[in-house]
């Protein structure tokens, strides 16, 4: 039997124990092939993650049901960051 490679997980210890004030996804300029994931904390610090690709996103809101299992509570939204922005 072949062993499957384990998935890579990056843990940012700088974020542990902090309260998130705001989390945002932004394109640096229209039709960019980069996305900025910004995590702002209550202590006025921030983590900025730059993602270089042609991103398409899927956003699903989950909540626990009576059996404790996560399930969607809204219809998923899919598309580019520009198409997902609410005006």
Short mmCIF file of N, CA, C and O in Angstrom, two decimals:
data_model
loop_
_atom_site.label_atom_id
_atom_site.label_comp_id
_atom_site.label_asym_id
_atom_site.label_seq_id
_atom_site.Cartn_x
_atom_site.Cartn_y
_atom_site.Cartn_z
N UNK A 1 0.85 -1.17 0.00
CA UNK A 1 0.00 0.00 0.00
C UNK A 1 0.89 1.24 0.00
O UNK A 1 1.86 1.32 0.75
N UNK A 2 0.56 2.19 -0.85
CA UNK A 2 1.36 3.41 -0.95
C UNK A 2 0.90 4.43 0.09
O UNK A 2 -0.30 4.57 0.34
N UNK A 3 1.86 5.12 0.69
CA UNK A 3 1.52 6.17 1.64
C UNK A 3 1.18 7.45 0.90
O UNK A 3 1.90 7.86 0.00
N UNK A 4 0.10 8.07 1.30
CA UNK A 4 -0.27 9.35 0.72
C UNK A 4 0.56 10.44 1.40
O UNK A 4 0.76 10.40 2.61
N UNK A 5 1.01 11.41 0.62
CA UNK A 5 1.73 12.51 1.26
C UNK A 5 0.79 13.31 2.14
O UNK A 5 -0.39 13.47 1.82
N UNK A 6 1.32 13.78 3.26
CA UNK A 6 0.50 14.59 4.17
C UNK A 6 0.37 15.99 3.61
O UNK A 6 1.26 16.49 2.93
N UNK A 7 -0.76 16.60 3.88
CA UNK A 7 -0.97 17.96 3.41
C UNK A 7 -0.09 18.92 4.20
O UNK A 7 0.22 18.69 5.37
N UNK A 8 0.31 19.99 3.56
CA UNK A 8 1.13 21.01 4.21
C UNK A 8 0.23 21.95 5.00
O UNK A 8 -0.82 22.37 4.50
N UNK A 9 0.62 22.26 6.20
CA UNK A 9 -0.14 23.18 7.05
C UNK A 9 0.83 24.19 7.64
O UNK A 9 1.81 23.82 8.28
N UNK A 10 0.58 25.46 7.39
CA UNK A 10 1.39 26.54 7.94
C UNK A 10 0.65 27.14 9.12
O UNK A 10 -0.46 27.65 8.97
N UNK A 11 1.24 27.06 10.31
CA UNK A 11 0.65 27.62 11.52
C UNK A 11 1.39 28.91 11.85
O UNK A 11 2.63 28.91 11.92
N UNK A 12 0.66 29.98 12.02
CA UNK A 12 1.26 31.28 12.34
C UNK A 12 1.12 31.53 13.84
O UNK A 12 0.08 31.99 14.30
N UNK A 13 2.16 31.21 14.56
CA UNK A 13 2.13 31.36 16.02
C UNK A 13 1.88 32.80 16.46
O UNK A 13 1.36 33.04 17.54
N UNK A 14 2.24 33.77 15.60
CA UNK A 14 2.02 35.18 15.93
C UNK A 14 0.55 35.51 16.12
O UNK A 14 0.20 36.50 16.75
N UNK A 15 -0.34 34.68 15.59
CA UNK A 15 -1.78 34.93 15.68
C UNK A 15 -2.43 34.25 16.88
O UNK A 15 -3.57 34.57 17.22
N UNK A 16 -1.72 33.36 17.53
CA UNK A 16 -2.32 32.58 18.62
C UNK A 16 -2.73 33.48 19.79
O UNK A 16 -1.97 34.34 20.23
N UNK A 17 -3.95 33.29 20.26
CA UNK A 17 -4.46 34.01 21.42
C UNK A 17 -4.93 35.42 21.12
O UNK A 17 -5.38 36.11 22.03
N UNK A 18 -4.84 35.87 19.88
CA UNK A 18 -5.26 37.22 19.54
C UNK A 18 -6.69 37.20 19.01
O UNK A 18 -7.14 36.22 18.43
N UNK A 19 -7.38 38.32 19.18
CA UNK A 19 -8.72 38.49 18.64
C UNK A 19 -8.62 39.16 17.28
O UNK A 19 -7.94 40.17 17.14
N UNK A 20 -9.30 38.59 16.31
CA UNK A 20 -9.30 39.16 14.96
C UNK A 20 -10.31 40.30 14.91
O UNK A 20 -11.47 40.13 15.27
N UNK A 21 -9.83 41.47 14.49
CA UNK A 21 -10.71 42.62 14.32
C UNK A 21 -11.33 42.60 12.92
O UNK A 21 -12.50 42.89 12.74
N UNK A 22 -10.51 42.23 11.94
CA UNK A 22 -11.00 42.23 10.56
C UNK A 22 -10.16 41.29 9.73
O UNK A 22 -8.95 41.22 9.87
N UNK A 23 -10.83 40.55 8.84
CA UNK A 23 -10.18 39.66 7.88
C UNK A 23 -10.68 40.09 6.51
O UNK A 23 -11.88 40.21 6.31
N UNK A 24 -9.75 40.35 5.59
CA UNK A 24 -10.20 40.81 4.28
C UNK A 24 -9.38 40.17 3.17
O UNK A 24 -8.21 39.84 3.35
N UNK A 25 -10.03 39.98 2.03
CA UNK A 25 -9.38 39.56 0.78
C UNK A 25 -9.45 40.75 -0.15
O UNK A 25 -10.51 41.35 -0.31
N UNK A 26 -8.33 41.11 -0.77
CA UNK A 26 -8.33 42.28 -1.65
C UNK A 26 -7.44 42.02 -2.85
O UNK A 26 -6.42 41.34 -2.74
N UNK A 27 -7.83 42.59 -3.98
CA UNK A 27 -6.95 42.57 -5.13
C UNK A 27 -6.17 43.87 -5.10
O UNK A 27 -6.74 44.93 -4.85
N UNK A 28 -4.85 43.84 -5.34
CA UNK A 28 -4.06 45.07 -5.27
C UNK A 28 -4.41 46.06 -6.38
O UNK A 28 -4.24 47.26 -6.21
N UNK A 29 -4.89 45.57 -7.50
CA UNK A 29 -5.34 46.41 -8.60
C UNK A 29 -6.32 45.58 -9.43
O UNK A 29 -6.32 44.35 -9.34
N UNK A 30 -7.19 46.23 -10.23
CA UNK A 30 -8.19 45.48 -10.99
C UNK A 30 -7.58 44.41 -11.88
O UNK A 30 -6.55 44.62 -12.51
N UNK A 31 -8.21 43.25 -11.90
CA UNK A 31 -7.81 42.10 -12.70
C UNK A 31 -6.40 41.59 -12.37
O UNK A 31 -5.72 41.01 -13.20
N UNK A 32 -5.98 41.81 -11.14
CA UNK A 32 -4.68 41.34 -10.68
C UNK A 32 -4.65 39.82 -10.61
O UNK A 32 -5.68 39.18 -10.41
N UNK A 33 -3.49 39.24 -10.75
CA UNK A 33 -3.32 37.80 -10.55
C UNK A 33 -2.79 37.53 -9.15
O UNK A 33 -2.26 36.46 -8.88
N UNK A 34 -2.91 38.50 -8.28
CA UNK A 34 -2.54 38.36 -6.88
C UNK A 34 -3.75 38.71 -6.01
O UNK A 34 -4.61 39.48 -6.42
N UNK A 35 -3.77 38.15 -4.84
CA UNK A 35 -4.79 38.47 -3.84
C UNK A 35 -4.06 38.68 -2.52
O UNK A 35 -3.11 37.97 -2.21
N UNK A 36 -4.48 39.67 -1.78
CA UNK A 36 -3.94 39.90 -0.45
C UNK A 36 -4.97 39.42 0.57
O UNK A 36 -6.12 39.84 0.54
N UNK A 37 -4.55 38.54 1.47
CA UNK A 37 -5.35 38.12 2.61
C UNK A 37 -4.78 38.85 3.81
O UNK A 37 -3.63 38.64 4.18
N UNK A 38 -5.56 39.75 4.37
CA UNK A 38 -5.11 40.57 5.48
C UNK A 38 -5.88 40.20 6.74
O UNK A 38 -7.11 40.14 6.73
N UNK A 39 -5.14 39.94 7.82
CA UNK A 39 -5.75 39.61 9.11
C UNK A 39 -5.32 40.69 10.09
O UNK A 39 -4.14 40.79 10.43
N UNK A 40 -6.27 41.52 10.51
CA UNK A 40 -5.98 42.60 11.45
C UNK A 40 -6.44 42.16 12.84
O UNK A 40 -7.54 41.64 13.00
N UNK A 41 -5.60 42.43 13.84
CA UNK A 41 -5.89 42.02 15.21
C UNK A 41 -6.21 43.23 16.08
O UNK A 41 -5.87 44.36 15.75
N UNK A 42 -6.86 42.97 17.21
CA UNK A 42 -7.23 44.04 18.15
C UNK A 42 -6.03 44.77 18.74
O UNK A 42 -6.16 45.88 19.22
N UNK A 43 -4.85 44.16 18.72
CA UNK A 43 -3.66 44.81 19.29
C UNK A 43 -2.91 45.65 18.26
O UNK A 43 -1.74 45.98 18.43
N UNK A 44 -3.58 46.01 17.17
CA UNK A 44 -3.04 46.84 16.09
C UNK A 44 -1.87 46.18 15.35
O UNK A 44 -1.02 46.87 14.79
N UNK A 45 -1.82 44.86 15.33
CA UNK A 45 -0.87 44.14 14.49
C UNK A 45 -1.64 43.53 13.33
O UNK A 45 -2.88 43.48 13.34
N UNK A 46 -0.92 43.08 12.33
CA UNK A 46 -1.56 42.56 11.12
C UNK A 46 -0.66 41.50 10.48
O UNK A 46 0.56 41.58 10.54
N UNK A 47 -1.28 40.52 9.86
CA UNK A 47 -0.59 39.54 9.03
C UNK A 47 -1.13 39.72 7.62
O UNK A 47 -2.34 39.75 7.42
N UNK A 48 -0.23 39.87 6.65
CA UNK A 48 -0.61 40.01 5.26
C UNK A 48 -0.07 38.81 4.50
O UNK A 48 1.13 38.54 4.52
N UNK A 49 -0.95 38.08 3.83
CA UNK A 49 -0.57 36.92 3.04
C UNK A 49 -0.83 37.26 1.58
O UNK A 49 -1.95 37.63 1.22
N UNK A 50 0.21 37.16 0.76
CA UNK A 50 0.08 37.44 -0.67
C UNK A 50 -0.06 36.10 -1.40
O UNK A 50 0.76 35.21 -1.24
N UNK A 51 -1.12 35.99 -2.20
CA UNK A 51 -1.37 34.77 -2.97
C UNK A 51 -1.25 35.14 -4.44
O UNK A 51 -1.98 36.00 -4.92
N UNK A 52 -0.31 34.48 -5.15
CA UNK A 52 -0.12 34.76 -6.57
C UNK A 52 -0.71 33.63 -7.39
O UNK A 52 -0.24 32.50 -7.32
N UNK A 53 -1.75 33.94 -8.14
CA UNK A 53 -2.44 32.95 -8.96
C UNK A 53 -3.57 33.65 -9.69
O UNK A 53 -3.72 34.85 -9.61
N UNK A 54 -4.37 32.90 -10.36
CA UNK A 54 -5.61 33.44 -10.92
C UNK A 54 -6.73 32.85 -10.06
O UNK A 54 -7.29 31.80 -10.37
N UNK A 55 -7.01 33.52 -8.97
CA UNK A 55 -7.89 32.91 -7.97
C UNK A 55 -9.38 32.97 -8.31
O UNK A 55 -9.88 33.95 -8.82
N UNK A 56 -10.02 31.86 -8.03
CA UNK A 56 -11.48 31.78 -7.99
C UNK A 56 -11.81 31.25 -6.60
O UNK A 56 -11.17 30.33 -6.11
N UNK A 57 -12.80 31.83 -5.98
CA UNK A 57 -13.11 31.50 -4.60
C UNK A 57 -14.47 30.83 -4.47
O UNK A 57 -15.37 31.09 -5.27
N UNK A 58 -14.58 29.99 -3.46
CA UNK A 58 -15.86 29.43 -3.06
C UNK A 58 -16.02 29.74 -1.58
O UNK A 58 -15.13 29.46 -0.79
N UNK A 59 -17.12 30.36 -1.21
CA UNK A 59 -17.36 30.72 0.19
C UNK A 59 -18.60 29.98 0.66
O UNK A 59 -19.66 30.08 0.05
N UNK A 60 -18.43 29.22 1.74
CA UNK A 60 -19.53 28.46 2.32
C UNK A 60 -19.63 28.80 3.80
O UNK A 60 -18.62 28.73 4.52
N UNK A 61 -20.79 29.20 4.26
CA UNK A 61 -21.03 29.49 5.68
C UNK A 61 -21.51 28.20 6.34
O UNK A 61 -22.49 27.60 5.90
N UNK A 62 -20.82 27.78 7.40
CA UNK A 62 -21.12 26.52 8.08
C UNK A 62 -21.54 26.78 9.52
O UNK A 62 -21.08 27.72 10.16
N UNK A 63 -22.40 25.91 10.04
CA UNK A 63 -22.78 25.92 11.45
C UNK A 63 -23.00 24.47 11.88
O UNK A 63 -23.24 23.60 11.04
N UNK A 64 -22.90 24.23 13.16
CA UNK A 64 -23.10 22.87 13.68
C UNK A 64 -24.59 22.58 13.82
O UNK A 64 -25.35 23.38 14.33
N UNK A 65 -24.98 21.37 13.38
CA UNK A 65 -26.38 20.95 13.52
C UNK A 65 -26.58 20.32 14.89
O UNK A 65 -25.67 20.31 15.72
N UNK A 66 -27.75 19.76 15.14
CA UNK A 66 -28.04 19.18 16.46
C UNK A 66 -27.18 17.97 16.79
O UNK A 66 -27.00 17.64 17.95
N UNK A 67 -26.60 17.33 15.77
CA UNK A 67 -25.70 16.20 16.00
C UNK A 67 -24.24 16.66 16.14
O UNK A 67 -23.34 15.84 16.30
N UNK A 68 -24.00 17.97 16.05
CA UNK A 68 -22.65 18.50 16.20
C UNK A 68 -21.83 18.49 14.91
O UNK A 68 -20.64 18.79 14.93
N UNK A 69 -22.46 18.15 13.79
CA UNK A 69 -21.76 18.11 12.50
C UNK A 69 -21.89 19.45 11.80
O UNK A 69 -22.92 20.11 11.89
N UNK A 70 -20.82 19.86 11.09
CA UNK A 70 -20.88 21.10 10.33
C UNK A 70 -21.69 20.89 9.06
O UNK A 70 -21.55 19.87 8.39
N UNK A 71 -22.56 21.86 8.77
CA UNK A 71 -23.35 21.81 7.54
C UNK A 71 -23.56 23.23 7.03
O UNK A 71 -23.52 24.18 7.80
N UNK A 72 -23.76 23.37 5.71
CA UNK A 72 -23.98 24.70 5.15
C UNK A 72 -25.27 25.32 5.68
O UNK A 72 -26.27 24.64 5.84
N UNK A 73 -25.21 26.63 5.98
CA UNK A 73 -26.40 27.34 6.43
C UNK A 73 -26.89 28.33 5.38
O UNK A 73 -27.98 28.88 5.51
N UNK A 74 -26.09 28.56 4.34
CA UNK A 74 -26.46 29.43 3.22
C UNK A 74 -25.96 28.76 1.95
O UNK A 74 -25.08 27.91 2.00
N UNK A 75 -26.49 29.18 0.83
CA UNK A 75 -25.99 28.68 -0.45
C UNK A 75 -24.56 29.18 -0.64
O UNK A 75 -24.24 30.31 -0.28
N UNK A 76 -23.70 28.36 -1.19
CA UNK A 76 -22.32 28.74 -1.45
C UNK A 76 -22.27 29.79 -2.54
O UNK A 76 -23.11 29.83 -3.42
N UNK A 77 -21.25 30.65 -2.45
CA UNK A 77 -21.01 31.64 -3.50
C UNK A 77 -19.66 31.33 -4.12
O UNK A 77 -18.70 31.01 -3.41
N UNK A 78 -19.57 31.42 -5.44
CA UNK A 78 -18.34 31.10 -6.15
C UNK A 78 -18.05 32.19 -7.17
O UNK A 78 -18.97 32.76 -7.76
N UNK A 79 -16.76 32.47 -7.38
CA UNK A 79 -16.38 33.42 -8.41
C UNK A 79 -15.09 34.14 -8.08
O UNK A 79 -14.40 33.79 -7.12
N UNK A 80 -14.78 35.15 -8.86
CA UNK A 80 -13.59 35.96 -8.61
C UNK A 80 -13.86 36.84 -7.40
O UNK A 80 -15.01 37.04 -7.00
N UNK A 81 -12.80 37.39 -6.83
CA UNK A 81 -13.00 38.27 -5.67
C UNK A 81 -13.85 39.47 -6.05
O UNK A 81 -14.69 39.92 -5.29
N UNK A 82 -13.67 39.99 -7.26
CA UNK A 82 -14.45 41.14 -7.72
C UNK A 82 -15.94 40.79 -7.77
O UNK A 82 -16.80 41.57 -7.38
N UNK A 83 -16.27 39.58 -8.24
CA UNK A 83 -17.68 39.20 -8.34
C UNK A 83 -18.31 38.94 -6.98
O UNK A 83 -19.52 39.02 -6.83
N UNK A 84 -17.47 38.62 -5.96
CA UNK A 84 -18.00 38.33 -4.62
C UNK A 84 -18.13 39.57 -3.75
O UNK A 84 -18.78 39.53 -2.72
N UNK A 85 -17.48 40.68 -4.16
CA UNK A 85 -17.56 41.91 -3.36
C UNK A 85 -18.98 42.46 -3.37
O UNK A 85 -19.63 42.51 -4.40
N UNK A 86 -19.42 42.86 -2.20
CA UNK A 86 -20.74 43.48 -2.08
C UNK A 86 -20.55 44.97 -2.13
O UNK A 86 -19.68 45.52 -1.48
N UNK A 87 -21.39 45.62 -2.85
CA UNK A 87 -21.29 47.09 -2.95
C UNK A 87 -22.27 47.74 -2.05
O UNK A 87 -23.23 47.26 -1.66
#
